[in-house]
Short mmCIF file of C-alpha atoms (C1' of nucleotides) in Angstrom, two decimals:
data_model
loop_
_atom_site.label_atom_id
_atom_site.label_comp_id
_atom_site.label_asym_id
_atom_site.label_seq_id
_atom_site.Cartn_x
_atom_site.Cartn_y
_atom_site.Cartn_z
CA UNK A 1491 -62.33 54.17 46.00
CA UNK A 1492 -60.31 56.04 44.09
CA UNK A 1493 -61.30 59.32 42.07
CA UNK A 1494 -59.06 60.04 39.71
CA UNK A 1495 -59.62 61.06 36.14
CA UNK A 1496 -57.84 57.52 35.02
CA UNK A 1497 -60.52 55.62 37.00
CA UNK A 1498 -63.39 57.62 35.35
CA UNK A 1499 -62.21 56.22 32.12
CA UNK A 1500 -61.99 52.87 33.65
CA UNK A 1501 -65.13 53.16 34.80
CA UNK A 1502 -67.08 54.22 31.94
CA UNK A 1503 -65.04 50.98 30.04
CA UNK A 1504 -66.72 48.89 32.51
CA UNK A 1505 -69.91 50.46 32.10
CA UNK A 1506 -69.71 50.34 27.98
CA UNK A 1507 -68.94 46.41 28.44
CA UNK A 1508 -71.66 45.50 30.84
CA UNK A 1509 -74.18 47.58 28.93
CA UNK A 1510 -72.98 45.94 25.47
CA UNK A 1511 -72.67 42.41 27.26
CA UNK A 1512 -76.26 42.31 29.04
CA UNK A 1513 -78.03 44.71 26.58
CA UNK A 1514 -77.37 41.95 23.73
CA UNK A 1515 -78.52 39.13 26.37
CA UNK A 1516 -81.61 40.55 27.52
CA UNK A 1517 -82.56 43.07 25.28
CA UNK A 1518 -82.34 47.23 25.89
CA UNK A 1519 -85.67 47.20 27.99
CA UNK A 1520 -85.13 43.83 29.61
CA UNK A 1521 -82.00 45.42 31.58
CA UNK A 1522 -82.32 48.11 34.21
CA UNK A 1523 -79.44 51.20 34.75
CA UNK A 1524 -78.94 49.80 38.05
CA UNK A 1525 -78.48 46.35 36.53
CA UNK A 1526 -75.78 47.84 34.51
CA UNK A 1527 -73.90 49.70 36.89
CA UNK A 1528 -73.85 46.84 39.31
CA UNK A 1529 -72.65 44.98 37.07
CA UNK A 1530 -69.87 47.19 36.50
CA UNK A 1531 -69.07 47.07 39.85
CA UNK A 1532 -70.98 50.71 41.05
CA UNK A 1533 -74.21 52.09 42.16
CA UNK A 1534 -76.34 53.27 40.03
CA UNK A 1535 -76.18 57.32 41.31
CA UNK A 1536 -73.12 57.31 39.77
CA UNK A 1537 -74.43 56.96 36.06
CA UNK A 1538 -75.36 60.59 35.54
CA UNK A 1539 -71.54 61.45 35.86
CA UNK A 1540 -70.90 59.16 32.62
CA UNK A 1541 -74.01 59.04 30.34
CA UNK A 1542 -76.80 61.78 30.11
CA UNK A 1543 -79.91 59.30 29.80
CA UNK A 1544 -80.24 55.22 29.33
CA UNK A 1545 -80.76 55.56 25.48
CA UNK A 1546 -76.94 57.51 24.89
CA UNK A 1547 -75.47 54.13 26.83
CA UNK A 1548 -77.28 52.24 24.17
CA UNK A 1549 -75.82 54.29 21.41
CA UNK A 1550 -72.17 54.12 23.45
CA UNK A 1551 -72.09 50.67 23.61
CA UNK A 1552 -73.13 49.63 20.63
CA UNK A 1553 -70.75 52.17 18.98
CA UNK A 1554 -68.00 50.66 21.33
CA UNK A 1555 -69.06 47.31 19.95
CA UNK A 1556 -68.52 48.09 16.73
CA UNK A 1557 -64.92 49.81 17.14
CA UNK A 1558 -63.77 47.09 18.92
CA UNK A 1559 -64.90 44.91 16.24
CA UNK A 1560 -63.14 46.98 13.57
CA UNK A 1561 -60.30 47.40 15.74
CA UNK A 1562 -59.68 43.25 16.40
CA UNK A 1563 -62.23 41.09 14.36
CA UNK A 1564 -63.42 38.03 16.07
CA UNK A 1565 -64.13 36.32 12.90
CA UNK A 1566 -61.86 35.49 10.00
CA UNK A 1567 -62.78 37.53 6.96
CA UNK A 1568 -60.19 35.85 4.51
CA UNK A 1569 -63.56 34.88 2.32
CA UNK A 1570 -67.12 35.12 2.70
CA UNK A 1571 -67.79 31.22 3.21
CA UNK A 1572 -64.69 31.43 5.84
CA UNK A 1573 -66.82 34.00 7.56
CA UNK A 1574 -70.09 32.22 7.25
CA UNK A 1575 -68.84 29.01 8.65
CA UNK A 1576 -67.50 30.96 12.08
CA UNK A 1577 -70.64 32.97 12.02
CA UNK A 1578 -73.11 30.29 11.75
CA UNK A 1579 -71.39 28.14 14.69
CA UNK A 1580 -73.34 27.19 17.64
CA UNK A 1581 -70.58 28.62 20.05
CA UNK A 1582 -72.08 31.85 18.74
CA UNK A 1583 -75.63 30.97 18.99
CA UNK A 1584 -75.10 30.37 22.75
CA UNK A 1585 -72.84 33.16 23.23
CA UNK A 1586 -75.69 36.38 22.89
CA UNK A 1587 -73.87 38.40 24.92
CA UNK A 1588 -70.56 38.66 22.89
CA UNK A 1589 -72.24 37.94 19.81
CA UNK A 1590 -73.57 39.81 16.46
CA UNK A 1591 -75.18 42.89 18.01
CA UNK A 1592 -77.61 42.77 15.05
CA UNK A 1593 -78.65 39.16 15.23
CA UNK A 1594 -79.27 40.02 19.03
CA UNK A 1595 -81.15 43.21 19.22
CA UNK A 1596 -82.02 44.08 15.38
CA UNK A 1597 -85.61 43.96 15.70
CA UNK A 1598 -85.70 46.51 18.62
CA UNK A 1599 -83.00 48.69 16.68
CA UNK A 1600 -85.61 49.39 13.92
CA UNK A 1601 -87.19 51.38 16.38
CA UNK A 1602 -84.19 53.03 17.84
CA UNK A 1603 -83.91 57.20 17.83
CA UNK A 1604 -81.91 58.65 14.49
CA UNK A 1605 -78.59 59.07 16.31
CA UNK A 1606 -78.35 55.46 16.83
CA UNK A 1607 -79.95 54.70 13.52
CA UNK A 1608 -76.82 56.55 11.91
CA UNK A 1609 -74.46 54.23 14.01
CA UNK A 1610 -76.07 51.18 13.31
CA UNK A 1611 -75.86 52.02 9.09
CA UNK A 1612 -72.69 52.88 9.07
CA UNK A 1613 -71.81 49.47 11.13
CA UNK A 1614 -74.11 47.67 8.24
CA UNK A 1615 -72.42 49.34 5.23
CA UNK A 1616 -68.88 48.64 6.98
CA UNK A 1617 -69.81 45.39 7.47
CA UNK A 1618 -71.02 44.85 3.64
CA UNK A 1619 -68.01 46.50 1.99
CA UNK A 1620 -65.90 44.15 4.33
CA UNK A 1621 -67.62 41.13 3.30
CA UNK A 1622 -67.47 42.62 -0.65
CA UNK A 1623 -63.63 42.57 -1.03
CA UNK A 1624 -63.44 39.07 -1.34
CA UNK A 1625 -66.83 38.34 -3.43
CA UNK A 1626 -69.73 40.26 -5.12
CA UNK A 1627 -71.71 43.01 -3.52
CA UNK A 1628 -74.69 41.14 -3.85
CA UNK A 1629 -73.35 38.12 -2.61
CA UNK A 1630 -72.11 40.25 0.57
CA UNK A 1631 -75.65 41.76 1.28
CA UNK A 1632 -77.48 38.34 0.71
CA UNK A 1633 -75.09 36.04 2.59
CA UNK A 1634 -74.76 38.59 5.90
CA UNK A 1635 -78.63 38.92 5.80
CA UNK A 1636 -78.69 35.18 5.76
CA UNK A 1637 -76.34 35.34 8.98
CA UNK A 1638 -78.10 37.43 10.73
CA UNK A 1639 -81.42 35.97 10.01
CA UNK A 1640 -80.23 32.53 10.56
CA UNK A 1641 -78.88 32.98 13.91
CA UNK A 1642 -82.30 34.67 15.14
CA UNK A 1643 -83.79 32.25 13.95
CA UNK A 1644 -81.97 29.62 15.30
CA UNK A 1645 -82.06 31.32 18.66
CA UNK A 1646 -85.82 31.13 18.61
CA UNK A 1647 -85.85 27.43 18.02
CA UNK A 1648 -86.71 25.67 21.08
CA UNK A 1649 -85.00 22.75 20.56
CA UNK A 1650 -81.51 22.06 19.56
CA UNK A 1651 -81.52 19.79 16.56
CA UNK A 1652 -83.76 21.94 14.54
CA UNK A 1653 -81.93 24.94 15.29
CA UNK A 1654 -78.88 23.26 14.29
CA UNK A 1655 -80.68 22.50 11.06
CA UNK A 1656 -81.42 25.90 10.64
CA UNK A 1657 -77.73 27.11 11.37
CA UNK A 1658 -76.12 24.12 8.86
CA UNK A 1659 -78.76 24.32 6.57
CA UNK A 1660 -77.90 28.47 6.06
CA UNK A 1661 -74.19 27.04 6.11
CA UNK A 1662 -74.76 24.80 3.26
CA UNK A 1663 -76.78 27.07 1.12
CA UNK A 1664 -73.82 29.89 1.54
CA UNK A 1665 -71.55 26.93 0.55
CA UNK A 1666 -69.54 27.46 3.72
CA UNK B 1194 -123.07 48.54 24.52
CA UNK B 1195 -123.81 44.86 23.67
CA UNK B 1196 -122.89 42.34 26.17
CA UNK B 1197 -123.77 39.34 24.28
CA UNK B 1198 -121.46 35.79 23.64
CA UNK B 1199 -121.03 36.86 19.87
CA UNK B 1200 -119.82 40.47 21.26
CA UNK B 1201 -117.24 39.22 23.29
CA UNK B 1202 -116.24 37.04 20.67
CA UNK B 1203 -115.80 39.81 18.34
CA UNK B 1204 -114.29 42.02 21.12
CA UNK B 1205 -111.63 39.60 21.61
CA UNK B 1206 -110.79 39.30 17.64
CA UNK B 1207 -110.62 43.29 17.68
CA UNK B 1208 -108.06 42.92 20.54
CA UNK B 1209 -106.02 40.23 18.51
CA UNK B 1210 -106.05 42.29 15.52
CA UNK B 1211 -104.67 45.24 17.53
CA UNK B 1212 -102.26 43.71 19.41
CA UNK B 1213 -100.80 42.09 16.22
CA UNK B 1214 -100.47 44.77 14.66
CA UNK B 1215 -99.48 47.07 17.32
CA UNK B 1216 -96.79 44.91 18.81
CA UNK B 1217 -95.09 44.60 15.62
CA UNK B 1218 -95.00 48.31 15.02
CA UNK B 1219 -94.04 49.55 18.13
CA UNK B 1220 -92.61 45.98 20.07
CA UNK B 1221 -93.91 44.15 22.84
CA UNK B 1222 -92.73 46.68 25.62
CA UNK B 1223 -93.04 49.13 23.39
CA UNK B 1224 -97.23 49.05 23.57
CA UNK B 1225 -99.24 49.05 26.78
CA UNK B 1226 -101.99 46.95 27.40
CA UNK B 1227 -104.20 50.16 28.12
CA UNK B 1228 -103.25 50.94 24.82
CA UNK B 1229 -104.10 47.95 23.00
CA UNK B 1230 -107.52 47.80 24.28
CA UNK B 1231 -108.19 51.39 23.51
CA UNK B 1232 -107.06 50.74 19.45
CA UNK B 1233 -109.70 47.82 19.87
CA UNK B 1234 -112.16 50.40 21.16
CA UNK B 1235 -112.38 49.02 24.75
CA UNK B 1236 -110.81 50.44 27.96
CA UNK B 1237 -108.26 48.81 29.70
CA UNK B 1238 -110.48 46.73 32.38
CA UNK B 1239 -111.94 44.98 30.17
CA UNK B 1240 -108.91 43.19 29.72
CA UNK B 1241 -108.85 40.22 31.91
CA UNK B 1242 -112.19 38.91 30.63
CA UNK B 1243 -110.04 37.79 27.52
CA UNK B 1244 -106.50 37.31 28.57
CA UNK B 1245 -104.79 36.57 31.73
CA UNK B 1246 -101.74 38.56 31.50
CA UNK B 1247 -100.17 40.81 28.72
CA UNK B 1248 -97.83 37.80 27.82
CA UNK B 1249 -100.71 35.72 27.10
CA UNK B 1250 -101.57 37.98 24.64
CA UNK B 1251 -98.57 38.20 22.97
CA UNK B 1252 -98.95 34.61 22.67
CA UNK B 1253 -102.48 34.58 21.12
CA UNK B 1254 -101.40 37.41 18.71
CA UNK B 1255 -98.85 35.88 17.47
CA UNK B 1256 -100.82 32.54 17.02
CA UNK B 1257 -103.67 34.27 15.55
CA UNK B 1258 -101.38 35.82 12.58
CA UNK B 1259 -99.82 32.63 11.84
CA UNK B 1260 -103.37 31.03 11.35
CA UNK B 1261 -104.52 33.92 9.52
CA UNK B 1262 -101.05 33.38 7.52
CA UNK B 1263 -101.92 29.78 6.79
CA UNK B 1264 -105.59 30.10 5.91
CA UNK B 1265 -105.08 33.08 3.34
CA UNK B 1266 -101.16 33.16 2.40
CA UNK B 1267 -100.76 36.91 1.90
CA UNK B 1268 -97.29 35.93 -0.22
CA UNK B 1269 -97.38 33.76 -3.10
CA UNK B 1270 -95.50 30.55 -2.71
CA UNK B 1271 -95.47 29.62 -6.49
CA UNK B 1272 -91.95 29.18 -6.07
CA UNK B 1273 -89.14 30.57 -3.52
CA UNK B 1274 -88.17 33.06 -5.97
CA UNK B 1275 -91.71 34.28 -6.45
CA UNK B 1276 -91.92 34.28 -2.41
CA UNK B 1277 -88.84 36.01 -2.20
CA UNK B 1278 -89.60 38.78 -4.72
CA UNK B 1279 -92.93 39.47 -3.03
CA UNK B 1280 -91.37 39.14 0.43
CA UNK B 1281 -88.54 41.68 -0.30
CA UNK B 1282 -90.74 44.44 -1.91
CA UNK B 1283 -90.92 47.85 -0.49
CA UNK B 1284 -94.14 47.57 0.97
CA UNK B 1285 -93.66 45.02 3.22
CA UNK B 1286 -90.88 47.22 4.49
CA UNK B 1287 -93.26 50.05 5.43
CA UNK B 1288 -95.72 47.48 6.55
CA UNK B 1289 -94.16 46.66 9.64
CA UNK B 1290 -97.65 46.10 11.30
CA UNK B 1291 -99.13 43.50 8.85
CA UNK B 1292 -95.52 42.18 8.07
CA UNK B 1293 -93.49 39.69 8.59
CA UNK B 1294 -93.60 38.91 12.58
CA UNK B 1295 -90.11 37.44 12.44
CA UNK B 1296 -88.79 40.48 11.23
CA UNK B 1297 -90.48 42.92 12.86
CA UNK B 1298 -90.16 41.29 16.48
CA UNK B 1299 -87.64 38.51 15.86
CA UNK B 1300 -84.93 39.61 18.47
CA UNK B 1301 -87.58 39.89 21.06
CA UNK B 1302 -89.19 36.49 20.59
CA UNK B 1303 -85.51 34.68 21.41
CA UNK B 1304 -86.35 35.91 25.30
CA UNK B 1305 -90.07 34.83 24.80
CA UNK B 1306 -91.19 32.52 27.43
CA UNK B 1307 -91.18 28.88 26.67
CA UNK B 1308 -95.01 28.40 25.48
CA UNK B 1309 -94.21 31.11 23.28
CA UNK B 1310 -91.24 30.12 21.53
CA UNK B 1311 -93.09 26.39 20.90
CA UNK B 1312 -95.87 28.32 18.67
CA UNK B 1313 -92.77 30.20 17.00
CA UNK B 1314 -90.89 27.14 16.54
CA UNK B 1315 -93.81 25.59 14.48
CA UNK B 1316 -94.17 28.51 12.59
CA UNK B 1317 -90.51 28.48 11.66
CA UNK B 1318 -90.84 24.85 11.04
CA UNK B 1319 -94.47 25.28 8.77
CA UNK B 1320 -92.98 28.10 6.77
CA UNK B 1321 -89.89 26.43 6.30
CA UNK B 1322 -91.41 23.21 4.92
CA UNK B 1323 -93.79 25.42 2.67
CA UNK B 1324 -90.95 26.74 0.71
CA UNK B 1325 -88.87 23.66 0.90
CA UNK B 1326 -91.79 21.93 -1.51
CA UNK B 1327 -90.42 24.13 -4.64
CA UNK B 1328 -87.12 23.48 -3.49
CA UNK B 1329 -84.41 21.97 -1.66
CA UNK B 1330 -84.93 22.06 2.01
CA UNK B 1331 -81.34 23.96 2.60
CA UNK B 1332 -82.59 26.31 0.13
CA UNK B 1333 -85.20 27.04 1.81
CA UNK B 1334 -83.85 27.85 5.16
CA UNK B 1335 -81.23 29.72 4.13
CA UNK B 1336 -83.11 31.58 1.72
CA UNK B 1337 -86.01 32.38 4.01
CA UNK B 1338 -82.81 33.42 6.63
CA UNK B 1339 -81.65 35.76 4.35
CA UNK B 1340 -85.38 37.72 3.62
CA UNK B 1341 -85.78 37.66 7.36
CA UNK B 1342 -82.44 39.36 7.81
CA UNK B 1343 -82.30 41.29 5.24
CA UNK B 1344 -85.96 42.73 6.08
CA UNK B 1345 -84.53 43.58 9.32
CA UNK B 1346 -81.46 45.36 8.05
CA UNK B 1347 -83.35 47.40 5.22
CA UNK B 1348 -85.67 48.51 8.38
CA UNK B 1349 -82.41 49.99 10.46
CA UNK B 1350 -81.14 51.74 7.63
CA UNK B 1351 -81.13 55.32 7.69
CA UNK B 1352 -82.07 56.30 3.93
CA UNK B 1353 -83.77 54.92 1.51
CA UNK B 1354 -81.10 54.38 -1.00
CA UNK B 1355 -78.94 52.17 1.21
CA UNK B 1356 -82.49 50.40 2.36
CA UNK B 1357 -83.44 49.54 -0.93
CA UNK B 1358 -79.69 47.92 -1.72
CA UNK B 1359 -80.03 45.80 0.71
CA UNK B 1360 -83.87 44.50 -0.59
CA UNK B 1361 -82.31 44.92 -3.85
CA UNK B 1362 -79.05 43.02 -3.25
CA UNK B 1363 -80.84 40.09 -1.22
CA UNK B 1364 -83.30 39.81 -4.01
CA UNK B 1365 -80.41 39.45 -6.80
CA UNK B 1366 -78.48 36.84 -4.62
CA UNK B 1367 -81.34 34.80 -4.40
CA UNK B 1368 -82.46 35.18 -7.62
CA UNK B 1369 -85.49 36.80 -7.22
"C1'" DT C 1090 -140.55 37.56 34.60
"C1'" DT C 1091 -136.91 37.01 37.73
"C1'" DG C 1092 -132.78 36.24 38.95
"C1'" DA C 1093 -128.03 34.68 38.00
"C1'" DT C 1094 -123.91 35.82 34.65
"C1'" DT C 1095 -120.78 38.66 33.00
"C1'" DC C 1096 -118.95 42.21 29.80
"C1'" DG C 1097 -117.06 46.28 29.99
"C1'" DA C 1098 -115.74 50.91 32.54
"C1'" DT C 1099 -114.18 53.01 36.33
"C1'" DG C 1100 -110.47 53.58 39.79
"C1'" DA C 1101 -106.98 52.51 42.22
"C1'" DC C 1102 -102.72 49.68 44.17
"C1'" DG C 1103 -98.03 48.13 44.05
"C1'" DA C 1104 -94.38 47.45 41.66
"C1'" DT C 1105 -90.51 48.97 38.55
"C1'" DT C 1106 -87.19 52.02 36.92
"C1'" DG C 1107 -85.44 56.61 34.69
"C1'" DT C 1108 -83.53 60.47 36.68
"C1'" DC C 1109 -82.06 63.64 39.99
"C1'" DA C 1110 -80.51 65.87 44.51
"C1'" DT C 1111 -77.31 65.48 48.12
"C1'" DC C 1112 -73.68 63.81 50.61
"C1'" DT C 1113 -68.51 62.32 51.13
"C1'" DA C 1114 -64.30 61.57 50.49
"C1'" DA C 1115 -60.42 61.51 47.22
"C1'" DT C 1116 -58.23 63.78 43.52
"C1'" DA C 1117 -56.92 68.23 40.82
"C1'" DA C 1118 -55.31 73.10 40.93
"C1'" DT C 1119 -53.19 76.95 43.03
"C1'" DA D 340 -51.30 73.69 52.32
"C1'" DT D 341 -55.82 75.08 51.12
"C1'" DT D 342 -59.63 75.66 47.80
"C1'" DA D 343 -62.08 74.18 44.71
"C1'" DT D 344 -63.57 69.60 41.63
"C1'" DT D 345 -66.06 66.22 40.74
"C1'" DA D 346 -66.39 60.54 40.99
"C1'" DG D 347 -69.21 57.84 43.02
"C1'" DA D 348 -72.95 56.49 47.03
"C1'" DT D 349 -77.44 57.11 49.22
"C1'" DG D 350 -81.77 58.01 48.98
"C1'" DA D 351 -86.11 59.71 46.68
"C1'" DC D 352 -89.57 61.17 43.58
"C1'" DA D 353 -92.43 61.00 39.63
"C1'" DA D 354 -93.70 58.23 35.88
"C1'" DT D 355 -95.57 54.47 34.21
"C1'" DC D 356 -98.00 50.14 33.84
"C1'" DG D 357 -99.67 45.33 34.76
"C1'" DT D 358 -103.29 43.62 37.48
"C1'" DC D 359 -107.05 43.77 40.21
"C1'" DA D 360 -111.37 44.94 42.66
"C1'" DT D 361 -115.69 46.60 42.01
"C1'" DC D 362 -119.75 48.46 40.17
"C1'" DG D 363 -123.43 49.12 36.26
"C1'" DA D 364 -126.14 47.35 32.77
"C1'" DA D 365 -127.33 43.88 29.16
"C1'" DT D 366 -127.56 39.44 28.23
"C1'" DC D 367 -128.88 34.55 29.24
"C1'" DA D 368 -131.30 30.72 32.09
"C1'" DA D 369 -135.36 29.18 34.64
#
DNA sequence: TTGATTCGATGACGATTGTCATCTAATAAT
DNA sequence: ATTATTAGATGACAATCGTCATCGAATCAA
């Protein structure tokens, strides 16, 4: 087992990647620190060398997701309609662990500590600003809210036909 | 302490009311069974007389909220715009414990067991059907998604001005 | 009135989980 | 080369929490 400084950075990245995926898939409280570490190929004991608490891991993992999405956006932002059509695809609904963090964790994040909320608020702002480049600010806000809400509702729905109707209905509503 | 049959029904109702409020305020995993019972004026030991598990309480509490909202709707449904204007008020944002269960618990409910998801799916359907009485089905789906998403995002935002902008922007987007 | 039920209280148990102490081995510093 | 650091493993601890056992007291059936 390598113990170099470079290896530590790689471990940290692996932990953040595992955390970001698992938290979105199962919720923050649905995943233990030990599970995250195991998923990253480590054991639970090494955790304190990287993060001082689980909450810090949550904040850092979300920040990493947002940074990655800023550096290399997954969805096209040519226009609001193009973005919405991509966001509202069934593939996104199924890939919870790699999809929008707000749709996956939104209602839990409402109760996150201040430091985490600050990171989240900045990302909401960034996302709206990005979309507002090709349309009005009100459209950007309303449409993105619709996407996030629709994705969440489509995931709650227990049958595919109705879930699809939510996604497609919202897509049509947004002219996408 | 009364132990009559009537009193048991009253206790059950008190437990459901407390649960529905506390779960929405703090999340399902953020509230213990003991806290719900205490809030209802009882101790934790009486819980099994009413519900066989915490998960059953979650399902029943949500079902009760939906039933109550169907019997005596809180928000006006005269038109989609009127409903949206009422839904997106700051008072709703602040009253998490008495507000929309989807905005308060949505992302946690995605991972709820089948039985709970069935109840939730039925309520989503009912809500959309209700709104679709005064507009197109696509409008009903897209607009309601926008309301739920906007309320969640507005609650995540850590400053009131931006939170208000999300609510008002969505309101304007929906023509409300 | 008497006996059977059962609501709700007290108390405890077992499982889970975040965090920390300690040990080891490999790396970095001198 | 020798020493000091430190990433990461093993193991344990304390706290939390869902659930159940048991008991007392009040109600309902007879």
